[in-house]
């Protein structure tokens, strides 16, 4: 297929900047230029991120839950910088409406997300992470949505989507349910907001639906559950040993959806852990990194197909063939 002379990774600084080609999901960028204080924060300094057409053993999605105003914003900035420096996409599930802290377009939090989003187009996706992130039912151990009426779920999703749209400046197209649980009524409610990609937890979908190859389509949506988690123990917030998680990535086939929570990255040791993990994944040529939304779009449109134990990514293939 003609890829119009695209560079290997098609994620480059704007003209005039040097690029060093590495293997894996990404191009490295020039950190010195990126951190230049004279640079205009509002103007993009790279072409939009796009996965190179080709064949991949594994698609990788990093899912960062819980960004919210007024809570460890420095940790969020540092986590996002790791993904900028490695040029690996990151999908963040943003909480739109904490009980005493709603997202507003004018807030410092939303301004910072929009600035980073503009600087590195298509690298970040901001997904809808529930509405208030409160546990409202006992559904599968606790849920904000599962087990509630359609009308209540629809109302909360609609309000949350509006808040997030005001904050980011575009509508969310994917949903990350708090506590990783949801039901078929949640999916019906999401579809009324044109959200047709949902990422809960694999432990949950294995029970509520059934264990099956990922992703899977059910109830009119694409389900892309988190398959791995950086946290090993939620009592102590101890991380999975890095070498163990690398081995799990090496052994992953098809999908590696790695969950993290930015607010755990409050010291240099943990930030270095994340940097090493993301760099390790990025350096694998057979892994393709995408956001949840671009993965969902590509899968549902047929641009990304799974056969013979590998992914074939051929974006816009229909137009090129016609
Ligand atoms: Zn959460």
PDB file of C-alpha atoms and ligand atoms in Angstrom:
ATOM      1  CA  UNK A   1       0.000   0.000   0.000  1.00  0.00           C
ATOM      2  CA  UNK A   2       1.219   3.468  -0.866  1.00  0.00           C
ATOM      3  CA  UNK A   3       1.695   5.412   2.326  1.00  0.00           C
ATOM      4  CA  UNK A   4       2.477   8.666   0.532  1.00  0.00           C
ATOM      5  CA  UNK A   5       6.039   8.847   1.698  1.00  0.00           C
ATOM      6  CA  UNK A   6       5.117   8.912   5.335  1.00  0.00           C
ATOM      7  CA  UNK A   7       7.980   8.710   7.728  1.00  0.00           C
ATOM      8  CA  UNK A   8       8.287   5.547   9.748  1.00  0.00           C
ATOM      9  CA  UNK A   9       6.332   6.898  12.653  1.00  0.00           C
ATOM     10  CA  UNK A  10       4.724  10.037  11.349  1.00  0.00           C
ATOM     11  CA  UNK A  11       5.005  11.945  14.543  1.00  0.00           C
ATOM     12  CA  UNK A  12       7.471  14.674  13.984  1.00  0.00           C
ATOM     13  CA  UNK A  13       8.379  18.092  15.062  1.00  0.00           C
ATOM     14  CA  UNK A  14       7.256  20.822  12.751  1.00  0.00           C
ATOM     15  CA  UNK A  15       9.616  21.573   9.880  1.00  0.00           C
ATOM     16  CA  UNK A  16      13.064  22.660  10.928  1.00  0.00           C
ATOM     17  CA  UNK A  17      13.423  20.426  13.956  1.00  0.00           C
ATOM     18  CA  UNK A  18      15.525  17.334  13.967  1.00  0.00           C
ATOM     19  CA  UNK A  19      14.018  13.915  14.433  1.00  0.00           C
ATOM     20  CA  UNK A  20      15.802  10.768  15.439  1.00  0.00           C
ATOM     21  CA  UNK A  21      14.107   7.619  14.247  1.00  0.00           C
ATOM     22  CA  UNK A  22      13.745   4.840  16.771  1.00  0.00           C
ATOM     23  CA  UNK A  23      11.849   1.632  16.544  1.00  0.00           C
ATOM     24  CA  UNK A  24       8.585   1.022  18.371  1.00  0.00           C
ATOM     25  CA  UNK A  25       5.453   3.092  18.814  1.00  0.00           C
ATOM     26  CA  UNK A  26       7.081   6.425  18.524  1.00  0.00           C
ATOM     27  CA  UNK A  27       9.708   8.857  17.454  1.00  0.00           C
ATOM     28  CA  UNK A  28      11.810  10.339  20.206  1.00  0.00           C
ATOM     29  CA  UNK A  29      11.627  14.069  20.370  1.00  0.00           C
ATOM     30  CA  UNK A  30      14.158  16.689  21.163  1.00  0.00           C
ATOM     31  CA  UNK A  31      13.526  17.381  24.839  1.00  0.00           C
ATOM     32  CA  UNK A  32      15.574  20.572  24.811  1.00  0.00           C
ATOM     33  CA  UNK A  33      13.330  22.113  22.166  1.00  0.00           C
ATOM     34  CA  UNK A  34      10.202  20.792  23.842  1.00  0.00           C
ATOM     35  CA  UNK A  35      11.137  22.490  27.102  1.00  0.00           C
ATOM     36  CA  UNK A  36      12.172  25.783  25.524  1.00  0.00           C
ATOM     37  CA  UNK A  37      10.343  28.424  27.610  1.00  0.00           C
ATOM     38  CA  UNK A  38      10.158  30.764  24.619  1.00  0.00           C
ATOM     39  CA  UNK A  39       8.021  28.223  22.740  1.00  0.00           C
ATOM     40  CA  UNK A  40       4.382  29.216  22.275  1.00  0.00           C
ATOM     41  CA  UNK A  41       2.386  26.830  24.468  1.00  0.00           C
ATOM     42  CA  UNK A  42      -0.725  27.224  22.359  1.00  0.00           C
ATOM     43  CA  UNK A  43       0.655  26.337  18.978  1.00  0.00           C
ATOM     44  CA  UNK A  44       1.219  22.741  17.958  1.00  0.00           C
ATOM     45  CA  UNK A  45       4.885  21.886  17.625  1.00  0.00           C
ATOM     46  CA  UNK A  46       4.374  18.579  15.906  1.00  0.00           C
ATOM     47  CA  UNK A  47       2.263  16.967  13.276  1.00  0.00           C
ATOM     48  CA  UNK A  48      -0.702  15.057  14.658  1.00  0.00           C
ATOM     49  CA  UNK A  49       0.220  11.651  16.055  1.00  0.00           C
ATOM     50  CA  UNK A  50      -0.836   8.822  13.816  1.00  0.00           C
ATOM     51  CA  UNK A  51       0.072   5.176  14.002  1.00  0.00           C
ATOM     52  CA  UNK A  52       2.002   4.066  10.956  1.00  0.00           C
ATOM     53  CA  UNK A  53       0.063   1.728   8.668  1.00  0.00           C
ATOM     54  CA  UNK A  54       1.390  -1.796   8.955  1.00  0.00           C
ATOM     55  CA  UNK A  55       1.247  -5.070  10.825  1.00  0.00           C
ATOM     56  CA  UNK A  56       1.366  -5.361  14.601  1.00  0.00           C
ATOM     57  CA  UNK A  57       1.238  -8.246  17.059  1.00  0.00           C
ATOM     58  CA  UNK A  58      -0.216  -6.121  19.821  1.00  0.00           C
ATOM     59  CA  UNK A  59      -2.115  -2.858  20.055  1.00  0.00           C
ATOM     60  CA  UNK A  60      -1.228  -0.933  23.200  1.00  0.00           C
ATOM     61  CA  UNK A  61      -3.526   1.531  24.943  1.00  0.00           C
ATOM     62  CA  UNK A  62      -2.353   3.340  28.076  1.00  0.00           C
ATOM     63  CA  UNK A  63      -5.379   4.359  30.158  1.00  0.00           C
ATOM     64  CA  UNK A  64      -4.893   6.964  32.870  1.00  0.00           C
ATOM     65  CA  UNK A  65      -7.864   7.264  35.219  1.00  0.00           C
ATOM     66  CA  UNK A  66      -9.093  10.062  37.460  1.00  0.00           C
ATOM     67  CA  UNK A  67      -7.716  13.430  36.250  1.00  0.00           C
ATOM     68  CA  UNK A  68      -9.721  16.068  38.129  1.00  0.00           C
ATOM     69  CA  UNK A  69      -9.262  19.679  39.171  1.00  0.00           C
ATOM     70  CA  UNK A  70      -7.315  20.497  42.302  1.00  0.00           C
ATOM     71  CA  UNK A  71      -5.783  17.080  42.942  1.00  0.00           C
ATOM     72  CA  UNK A  72      -2.091  16.412  42.370  1.00  0.00           C
ATOM     73  CA  UNK A  73      -2.007  18.433  39.143  1.00  0.00           C
ATOM     74  CA  UNK A  74       1.803  18.396  39.193  1.00  0.00           C
ATOM     75  CA  UNK A  75       1.759  14.575  39.062  1.00  0.00           C
ATOM     76  CA  UNK A  76      -0.634  14.737  36.100  1.00  0.00           C
ATOM     77  CA  UNK A  77       1.643  17.163  34.278  1.00  0.00           C
ATOM     78  CA  UNK A  78       4.685  14.955  34.872  1.00  0.00           C
ATOM     79  CA  UNK A  79       2.864  11.807  33.738  1.00  0.00           C
ATOM     80  CA  UNK A  80       1.682  13.544  30.562  1.00  0.00           C
ATOM     81  CA  UNK A  81       5.225  14.800  29.923  1.00  0.00           C
ATOM     82  CA  UNK A  82       6.485  11.194  29.924  1.00  0.00           C
ATOM     83  CA  UNK A  83       4.001  10.353  27.182  1.00  0.00           C
ATOM     84  CA  UNK A  84       4.946  13.513  25.254  1.00  0.00           C
ATOM     85  CA  UNK A  85       8.678  12.727  25.529  1.00  0.00           C
ATOM     86  CA  UNK A  86       8.210   9.140  24.346  1.00  0.00           C
ATOM     87  CA  UNK A  87       5.512  10.135  21.818  1.00  0.00           C
ATOM     88  CA  UNK A  88       3.196   7.406  23.039  1.00  0.00           C
ATOM     89  CA  UNK A  89      -0.541   8.154  23.099  1.00  0.00           C
ATOM     90  CA  UNK A  90      -2.360   8.402  26.424  1.00  0.00           C
ATOM     91  CA  UNK A  91      -6.079   8.156  27.104  1.00  0.00           C
ATOM     92  CA  UNK A  92      -7.140   9.893  30.293  1.00  0.00           C
ATOM     93  CA  UNK A  93     -10.508   9.222  31.919  1.00  0.00           C
ATOM     94  CA  UNK A  94     -11.434  12.653  33.302  1.00  0.00           C
ATOM     95  CA  UNK A  95     -13.939  12.998  36.163  1.00  0.00           C
ATOM     96  CA  UNK A  96     -16.303  15.745  35.002  1.00  0.00           C
ATOM     97  CA  UNK A  97     -18.284  16.608  38.111  1.00  0.00           C
ATOM     98  CA  UNK A  98     -16.960  15.946  41.567  1.00  0.00           C
ATOM     99  CA  UNK A  99     -19.582  16.857  44.174  1.00  0.00           C
ATOM    100  CA  UNK A 100     -17.849  20.133  45.077  1.00  0.00           C
ATOM    101  CA  UNK A 101     -15.621  20.607  42.066  1.00  0.00           C
ATOM    102  CA  UNK A 102     -17.166  20.849  38.602  1.00  0.00           C
ATOM    103  CA  UNK A 103     -15.106  21.242  35.461  1.00  0.00           C
ATOM    104  CA  UNK A 104     -15.360  24.724  34.040  1.00  0.00           C
ATOM    105  CA  UNK A 105     -13.801  25.888  30.796  1.00  0.00           C
ATOM    106  CA  UNK A 106     -12.159  28.858  32.555  1.00  0.00           C
ATOM    107  CA  UNK A 107     -10.468  26.738  35.232  1.00  0.00           C
ATOM    108  CA  UNK A 108      -6.703  26.326  35.354  1.00  0.00           C
ATOM    109  CA  UNK A 109      -7.209  22.548  35.102  1.00  0.00           C
ATOM    110  CA  UNK A 110      -9.148  22.692  31.825  1.00  0.00           C
ATOM    111  CA  UNK A 111      -6.821  25.349  30.429  1.00  0.00           C
ATOM    112  CA  UNK A 112      -3.803  23.138  31.103  1.00  0.00           C
ATOM    113  CA  UNK A 113      -5.433  20.106  29.431  1.00  0.00           C
ATOM    114  CA  UNK A 114      -6.359  22.157  26.364  1.00  0.00           C
ATOM    115  CA  UNK A 115      -2.843  23.626  26.061  1.00  0.00           C
ATOM    116  CA  UNK A 116      -1.180  20.209  26.221  1.00  0.00           C
ATOM    117  CA  UNK A 117      -3.762  18.786  23.812  1.00  0.00           C
ATOM    118  CA  UNK A 118      -2.988  21.539  21.287  1.00  0.00           C
ATOM    119  CA  UNK A 119       0.775  21.191  21.624  1.00  0.00           C
ATOM    120  CA  UNK A 120       0.745  17.505  20.711  1.00  0.00           C
ATOM    121  CA  UNK A 121      -2.314  16.928  18.517  1.00  0.00           C
ATOM    122  CA  UNK A 122      -3.898  13.486  18.642  1.00  0.00           C
ATOM    123  CA  UNK A 123      -1.478  12.232  21.306  1.00  0.00           C
ATOM    124  CA  UNK A 124      -3.928  12.674  24.167  1.00  0.00           C
ATOM    125  CA  UNK A 125      -7.535  11.613  24.398  1.00  0.00           C
ATOM    126  CA  UNK A 126      -9.762  12.820  27.211  1.00  0.00           C
ATOM    127  CA  UNK A 127     -12.410  10.199  27.847  1.00  0.00           C
ATOM    128  CA  UNK A 128     -15.508  10.464  30.031  1.00  0.00           C
ATOM    129  CA  UNK A 129     -14.855   8.853  33.423  1.00  0.00           C
ATOM    130  CA  UNK A 130     -18.386   8.708  34.828  1.00  0.00           C
ATOM    131  CA  UNK A 131     -20.064  11.767  36.228  1.00  0.00           C
ATOM    132  CA  UNK A 132     -19.292  12.198  39.938  1.00  0.00           C
ATOM    133  CA  UNK A 133     -17.209   9.025  40.433  1.00  0.00           C
ATOM    134  CA  UNK A 134     -19.325   8.055  43.438  1.00  0.00           C
ATOM    135  CA  UNK A 135     -20.295   4.476  44.205  1.00  0.00           C
ATOM    136  CA  UNK A 136     -24.077   4.423  43.772  1.00  0.00           C
ATOM    137  CA  UNK A 137     -24.885   0.703  43.686  1.00  0.00           C
ATOM    138  CA  UNK A 138     -23.427  -2.609  44.851  1.00  0.00           C
ATOM    139  CA  UNK A 139     -23.349  -3.885  41.265  1.00  0.00           C
ATOM    140  CA  UNK A 140     -20.301  -6.191  40.910  1.00  0.00           C
ATOM    141  CA  UNK A 141     -18.738  -4.900  44.090  1.00  0.00           C
ATOM    142  CA  UNK A 142     -19.622  -1.273  43.449  1.00  0.00           C
ATOM    143  CA  UNK A 143     -20.612   0.908  40.510  1.00  0.00           C
ATOM    144  CA  UNK A 144     -21.579   4.458  39.655  1.00  0.00           C
ATOM    145  CA  UNK A 145     -23.843   3.201  36.848  1.00  0.00           C
ATOM    146  CA  UNK A 146     -24.524  -0.561  36.846  1.00  0.00           C
ATOM    147  CA  UNK A 147     -27.936  -1.484  38.231  1.00  0.00           C
ATOM    148  CA  UNK A 148     -29.541   1.960  37.886  1.00  0.00           C
ATOM    149  CA  UNK A 149     -32.472   2.974  35.680  1.00  0.00           C
ATOM    150  CA  UNK A 150     -31.943   4.045  32.075  1.00  0.00           C
ATOM    151  CA  UNK A 151     -33.215   7.556  32.796  1.00  0.00           C
ATOM    152  CA  UNK A 152     -30.830   8.116  35.723  1.00  0.00           C
ATOM    153  CA  UNK A 153     -27.858   6.727  33.827  1.00  0.00           C
ATOM    154  CA  UNK A 154     -28.683   8.742  30.709  1.00  0.00           C
ATOM    155  CA  UNK A 155     -29.002  11.946  32.707  1.00  0.00           C
ATOM    156  CA  UNK A 156     -25.647  11.478  34.455  1.00  0.00           C
ATOM    157  CA  UNK A 157     -23.835  10.543  31.251  1.00  0.00           C
ATOM    158  CA  UNK A 158     -25.378  13.467  29.379  1.00  0.00           C
ATOM    159  CA  UNK A 159     -24.401  15.969  32.085  1.00  0.00           C
ATOM    160  CA  UNK A 160     -20.896  14.531  32.386  1.00  0.00           C
ATOM    161  CA  UNK A 161     -20.388  14.618  28.612  1.00  0.00           C
ATOM    162  CA  UNK A 162     -21.483  18.278  28.482  1.00  0.00           C
ATOM    163  CA  UNK A 163     -19.102  19.255  31.294  1.00  0.00           C
ATOM    164  CA  UNK A 164     -16.184  17.503  29.630  1.00  0.00           C
ATOM    165  CA  UNK A 165     -17.037  19.062  26.257  1.00  0.00           C
ATOM    166  CA  UNK A 166     -16.942  22.535  27.828  1.00  0.00           C
ATOM    167  CA  UNK A 167     -13.596  21.724  29.440  1.00  0.00           C
ATOM    168  CA  UNK A 168     -11.746  20.197  26.494  1.00  0.00           C
ATOM    169  CA  UNK A 169     -13.541  21.843  23.614  1.00  0.00           C
ATOM    170  CA  UNK A 170     -14.721  18.656  21.940  1.00  0.00           C
ATOM    171  CA  UNK A 171     -17.140  15.909  22.787  1.00  0.00           C
ATOM    172  CA  UNK A 172     -15.869  12.670  24.322  1.00  0.00           C
ATOM    173  CA  UNK A 173     -16.350   9.620  22.113  1.00  0.00           C
ATOM    174  CA  UNK A 174     -15.375   6.971  24.654  1.00  0.00           C
ATOM    175  CA  UNK A 175     -16.356   6.038  28.200  1.00  0.00           C
ATOM    176  CA  UNK A 176     -14.311   4.705  31.108  1.00  0.00           C
ATOM    177  CA  UNK A 177     -16.716   3.675  33.875  1.00  0.00           C
ATOM    178  CA  UNK A 178     -15.509   4.390  37.422  1.00  0.00           C
ATOM    179  CA  UNK A 179     -14.759   1.138  39.301  1.00  0.00           C
ATOM    180  CA  UNK A 180     -14.596  -0.557  35.869  1.00  0.00           C
ATOM    181  CA  UNK A 181     -18.230  -1.708  36.056  1.00  0.00           C
ATOM    182  CA  UNK A 182     -21.307  -0.964  33.932  1.00  0.00           C
ATOM    183  CA  UNK A 183     -24.308  -2.764  32.511  1.00  0.00           C
ATOM    184  CA  UNK A 184     -26.192  -3.016  29.222  1.00  0.00           C
ATOM    185  CA  UNK A 185     -28.355  -0.057  30.299  1.00  0.00           C
ATOM    186  CA  UNK A 186     -25.177   2.033  30.619  1.00  0.00           C
ATOM    187  CA  UNK A 187     -24.333   1.131  27.038  1.00  0.00           C
ATOM    188  CA  UNK A 188     -27.835   2.129  25.858  1.00  0.00           C
ATOM    189  CA  UNK A 189     -27.426   5.463  27.655  1.00  0.00           C
ATOM    190  CA  UNK A 190     -23.958   5.994  26.136  1.00  0.00           C
ATOM    191  CA  UNK A 191     -25.312   5.396  22.639  1.00  0.00           C
ATOM    192  CA  UNK A 192     -27.781   8.278  23.081  1.00  0.00           C
ATOM    193  CA  UNK A 193     -24.673  10.500  23.452  1.00  0.00           C
ATOM    194  CA  UNK A 194     -22.976   8.887  20.419  1.00  0.00           C
ATOM    195  CA  UNK A 195     -20.420   7.175  22.645  1.00  0.00           C
ATOM    196  CA  UNK A 196     -19.891   3.653  21.347  1.00  0.00           C
ATOM    197  CA  UNK A 197     -16.559   2.609  22.884  1.00  0.00           C
ATOM    198  CA  UNK A 198     -16.375   1.590  26.546  1.00  0.00           C
ATOM    199  CA  UNK A 199     -13.382   0.510  28.621  1.00  0.00           C
ATOM    200  CA  UNK A 200     -14.204  -1.179  31.922  1.00  0.00           C
ATOM    201  CA  UNK A 201     -12.184  -3.965  33.493  1.00  0.00           C
ATOM    202  CA  UNK A 202     -11.463  -7.367  31.957  1.00  0.00           C
ATOM    203  CA  UNK A 203     -12.162  -9.028  35.317  1.00  0.00           C
ATOM    204  CA  UNK A 204     -15.651  -7.474  35.048  1.00  0.00           C
ATOM    205  CA  UNK A 205     -16.455  -8.149  31.366  1.00  0.00           C
ATOM    206  CA  UNK A 206     -15.271 -11.765  31.788  1.00  0.00           C
ATOM    207  CA  UNK A 207     -18.101 -12.180  34.305  1.00  0.00           C
ATOM    208  CA  UNK A 208     -20.867  -9.904  32.994  1.00  0.00           C
ATOM    209  CA  UNK A 209     -20.451 -10.844  29.357  1.00  0.00           C
ATOM    210  CA  UNK A 210     -18.148 -13.864  29.016  1.00  0.00           C
ATOM    211  CA  UNK A 211     -14.436 -14.476  28.571  1.00  0.00           C
ATOM    212  CA  UNK A 212     -13.747 -13.823  24.887  1.00  0.00           C
ATOM    213  CA  UNK A 213     -11.097 -12.373  22.586  1.00  0.00           C
ATOM    214  CA  UNK A 214     -10.747  -8.608  22.920  1.00  0.00           C
ATOM    215  CA  UNK A 215     -12.112  -6.271  21.868  1.00  0.00           C
ATOM    216  CA  UNK A 216     -15.688  -7.512  21.502  1.00  0.00           C
ATOM    217  CA  UNK A 217     -18.924  -5.967  20.309  1.00  0.00           C
ATOM    218  CA  UNK A 218     -22.064  -6.258  22.425  1.00  0.00           C
ATOM    219  CA  UNK A 219     -25.237  -4.228  22.950  1.00  0.00           C
ATOM    220  CA  UNK A 220     -24.257  -1.914  20.068  1.00  0.00           C
ATOM    221  CA  UNK A 221     -20.879  -0.832  21.464  1.00  0.00           C
ATOM    222  CA  UNK A 222     -17.240  -1.862  21.279  1.00  0.00           C
ATOM    223  CA  UNK A 223     -15.856  -3.122  24.598  1.00  0.00           C
ATOM    224  CA  UNK A 224     -12.121  -2.556  25.159  1.00  0.00           C
ATOM    225  CA  UNK A 225     -11.516  -3.457  28.810  1.00  0.00           C
ATOM    226  CA  UNK A 226      -8.350  -2.803  30.727  1.00  0.00           C
ATOM    227  CA  UNK A 227      -6.230  -5.940  30.644  1.00  0.00           C
ATOM    228  CA  UNK A 228      -3.360  -4.936  32.942  1.00  0.00           C
ATOM    229  CA  UNK A 229      -2.875  -2.633  35.911  1.00  0.00           C
ATOM    230  CA  UNK A 230       0.297  -1.036  37.209  1.00  0.00           C
ATOM    231  CA  UNK A 231      -1.021  -1.372  40.758  1.00  0.00           C
ATOM    232  CA  UNK A 232      -0.573  -4.838  42.255  1.00  0.00           C
ATOM    233  CA  UNK A 233      -2.178  -4.184  45.620  1.00  0.00           C
ATOM    234  CA  UNK A 234      -4.876  -1.531  46.057  1.00  0.00           C
ATOM    235  CA  UNK A 235      -4.499  -1.541  49.858  1.00  0.00           C
ATOM    236  CA  UNK A 236      -0.840  -0.553  49.800  1.00  0.00           C
ATOM    237  CA  UNK A 237      -0.819   0.884  46.240  1.00  0.00           C
ATOM    238  CA  UNK A 238       2.239  -1.249  45.606  1.00  0.00           C
ATOM    239  CA  UNK A 239       3.169  -1.483  41.917  1.00  0.00           C
ATOM    240  CA  UNK A 240       3.638  -4.670  39.935  1.00  0.00           C
ATOM    241  CA  UNK A 241       7.433  -5.183  39.714  1.00  0.00           C
ATOM    242  CA  UNK A 242       8.563  -3.534  36.480  1.00  0.00           C
ATOM    243  CA  UNK A 243      10.250  -6.657  35.093  1.00  0.00           C
ATOM    244  CA  UNK A 244       7.044  -8.610  35.724  1.00  0.00           C
ATOM    245  CA  UNK A 245       4.916  -6.075  33.864  1.00  0.00           C
ATOM    246  CA  UNK A 246       7.403  -6.021  30.986  1.00  0.00           C
ATOM    247  CA  UNK A 247       7.103  -9.816  30.774  1.00  0.00           C
ATOM    248  CA  UNK A 248       3.314  -9.525  30.765  1.00  0.00           C
ATOM    249  CA  UNK A 249       3.610  -7.053  27.896  1.00  0.00           C
ATOM    250  CA  UNK A 250       5.977  -9.417  26.036  1.00  0.00           C
ATOM    251  CA  UNK A 251       3.449 -12.208  26.451  1.00  0.00           C
ATOM    252  CA  UNK A 252       0.439 -10.090  25.566  1.00  0.00           C
ATOM    253  CA  UNK A 253      -1.184 -10.931  22.307  1.00  0.00           C
ATOM    254  CA  UNK A 254      -3.731  -8.814  20.501  1.00  0.00           C
ATOM    255  CA  UNK A 255      -4.397  -6.124  23.144  1.00  0.00           C
ATOM    256  CA  UNK A 256      -2.427  -4.632  26.039  1.00  0.00           C
ATOM    257  CA  UNK A 257      -4.663  -2.081  27.770  1.00  0.00           C
ATOM    258  CA  UNK A 258      -2.587  -0.853  30.683  1.00  0.00           C
ATOM    259  CA  UNK A 259      -4.359   1.032  33.471  1.00  0.00           C
ATOM    260  CA  UNK A 260      -2.617   3.617  35.595  1.00  0.00           C
ATOM    261  CA  UNK A 261      -3.680   6.393  37.947  1.00  0.00           C
ATOM    262  CA  UNK A 262      -1.630   9.579  37.569  1.00  0.00           C
ATOM    263  CA  UNK A 263      -2.016  10.460  41.259  1.00  0.00           C
ATOM    264  CA  UNK A 264       0.169   7.504  42.242  1.00  0.00           C
ATOM    265  CA  UNK A 265       3.181   9.094  40.494  1.00  0.00           C
ATOM    266  CA  UNK A 266       4.196  11.465  43.240  1.00  0.00           C
ATOM    267  CA  UNK A 267       7.895  10.669  43.522  1.00  0.00           C
ATOM    268  CA  UNK A 268      10.854  10.339  41.192  1.00  0.00           C
ATOM    269  CA  UNK A 269      11.122   6.575  41.628  1.00  0.00           C
ATOM    270  CA  UNK A 270       7.561   6.010  40.447  1.00  0.00           C
ATOM    271  CA  UNK A 271       7.937   8.455  37.577  1.00  0.00           C
ATOM    272  CA  UNK A 272      11.077   6.604  36.485  1.00  0.00           C
ATOM    273  CA  UNK A 273       9.129   3.316  36.638  1.00  0.00           C
ATOM    274  CA  UNK A 274       6.528   4.749  34.267  1.00  0.00           C
ATOM    275  CA  UNK A 275       9.150   6.227  31.968  1.00  0.00           C
ATOM    276  CA  UNK A 276      10.932   2.874  31.711  1.00  0.00           C
ATOM    277  CA  UNK A 277       7.696   0.984  31.054  1.00  0.00           C
ATOM    278  CA  UNK A 278       6.464   3.387  28.367  1.00  0.00           C
ATOM    279  CA  UNK A 279       9.908   3.504  26.706  1.00  0.00           C
ATOM    280  CA  UNK A 280      10.091  -0.300  26.736  1.00  0.00           C
ATOM    281  CA  UNK A 281       6.741  -0.563  24.966  1.00  0.00           C
ATOM    282  CA  UNK A 282       7.623   2.250  22.552  1.00  0.00           C
ATOM    283  CA  UNK A 283      10.807   0.479  21.477  1.00  0.00           C
ATOM    284  CA  UNK A 284       8.917  -2.579  20.223  1.00  0.00           C
ATOM    285  CA  UNK A 285       8.289  -2.416  16.487  1.00  0.00           C
ATOM    286  CA  UNK A 286       5.601  -5.088  16.702  1.00  0.00           C
ATOM    287  CA  UNK A 287       3.482  -3.029  19.113  1.00  0.00           C
ATOM    288  CA  UNK A 288       1.228  -0.258  17.849  1.00  0.00           C
ATOM    289  CA  UNK A 289       0.162   2.433  20.313  1.00  0.00           C
ATOM    290  CA  UNK A 290      -3.210   4.133  20.008  1.00  0.00           C
ATOM    291  CA  UNK A 291      -5.703   6.053  22.077  1.00  0.00           C
ATOM    292  CA  UNK A 292      -8.928   4.302  23.032  1.00  0.00           C
ATOM    293  CA  UNK A 293     -10.878   6.466  20.594  1.00  0.00           C
ATOM    294  CA  UNK A 294      -8.601   6.040  17.588  1.00  0.00           C
ATOM    295  CA  UNK A 295      -8.476   2.297  18.263  1.00  0.00           C
ATOM    296  CA  UNK A 296     -12.275   2.146  18.450  1.00  0.00           C
ATOM    297  CA  UNK A 297     -12.721   4.175  15.264  1.00  0.00           C
ATOM    298  CA  UNK A 298     -10.156   2.119  13.356  1.00  0.00           C
ATOM    299  CA  UNK A 299     -11.600  -1.187  14.541  1.00  0.00           C
ATOM    300  CA  UNK A 300     -15.234  -0.285  13.866  1.00  0.00           C
ATOM    301  CA  UNK A 301     -14.470   1.217  10.434  1.00  0.00           C
ATOM    302  CA  UNK A 302     -12.488  -1.839   9.328  1.00  0.00           C
ATOM    303  CA  UNK A 303      -9.207   0.098   9.023  1.00  0.00           C
ATOM    304  CA  UNK A 304      -7.763  -2.151  11.729  1.00  0.00           C
ATOM    305  CA  UNK A 305      -8.376  -5.871  11.372  1.00  0.00           C
ATOM    306  CA  UNK A 306      -7.207  -8.957  13.229  1.00  0.00           C
ATOM    307  CA  UNK A 307      -6.321 -12.068  11.223  1.00  0.00           C
ATOM    308  CA  UNK A 308      -3.617 -14.735  11.186  1.00  0.00           C
ATOM    309  CA  UNK A 309      -2.642 -13.739  14.706  1.00  0.00           C
ATOM    310  CA  UNK A 310      -1.747 -10.156  13.880  1.00  0.00           C
ATOM    311  CA  UNK A 311      -3.291  -6.739  13.357  1.00  0.00           C
ATOM    312  CA  UNK A 312      -3.323  -5.107   9.973  1.00  0.00           C
ATOM    313  CA  UNK A 313      -3.669  -1.328  10.127  1.00  0.00           C
ATOM    314  CA  UNK A 314      -4.572   0.259   6.808  1.00  0.00           C
ATOM    315  CA  UNK A 315      -6.161   3.648   7.502  1.00  0.00           C
ATOM    316  CA  UNK A 316      -8.444   5.106   4.837  1.00  0.00           C
ATOM    317  CA  UNK A 317      -7.988   1.936   2.804  1.00  0.00           C
ATOM    318  CA  UNK A 318     -11.437   2.290   1.218  1.00  0.00           C
ATOM    319  CA  UNK A 319     -10.715   5.721  -0.217  1.00  0.00           C
ATOM    320  CA  UNK A 320      -7.367   4.594  -1.607  1.00  0.00           C
ATOM    321  CA  UNK A 321      -8.839   1.570  -3.277  1.00  0.00           C
ATOM    322  CA  UNK A 322     -11.696   3.468  -4.905  1.00  0.00           C
TER     323      UNK A 322
HETATM  324 ZN1  LIG B   1     -11.513   6.271  38.630  1.00  0.00          ZN
END
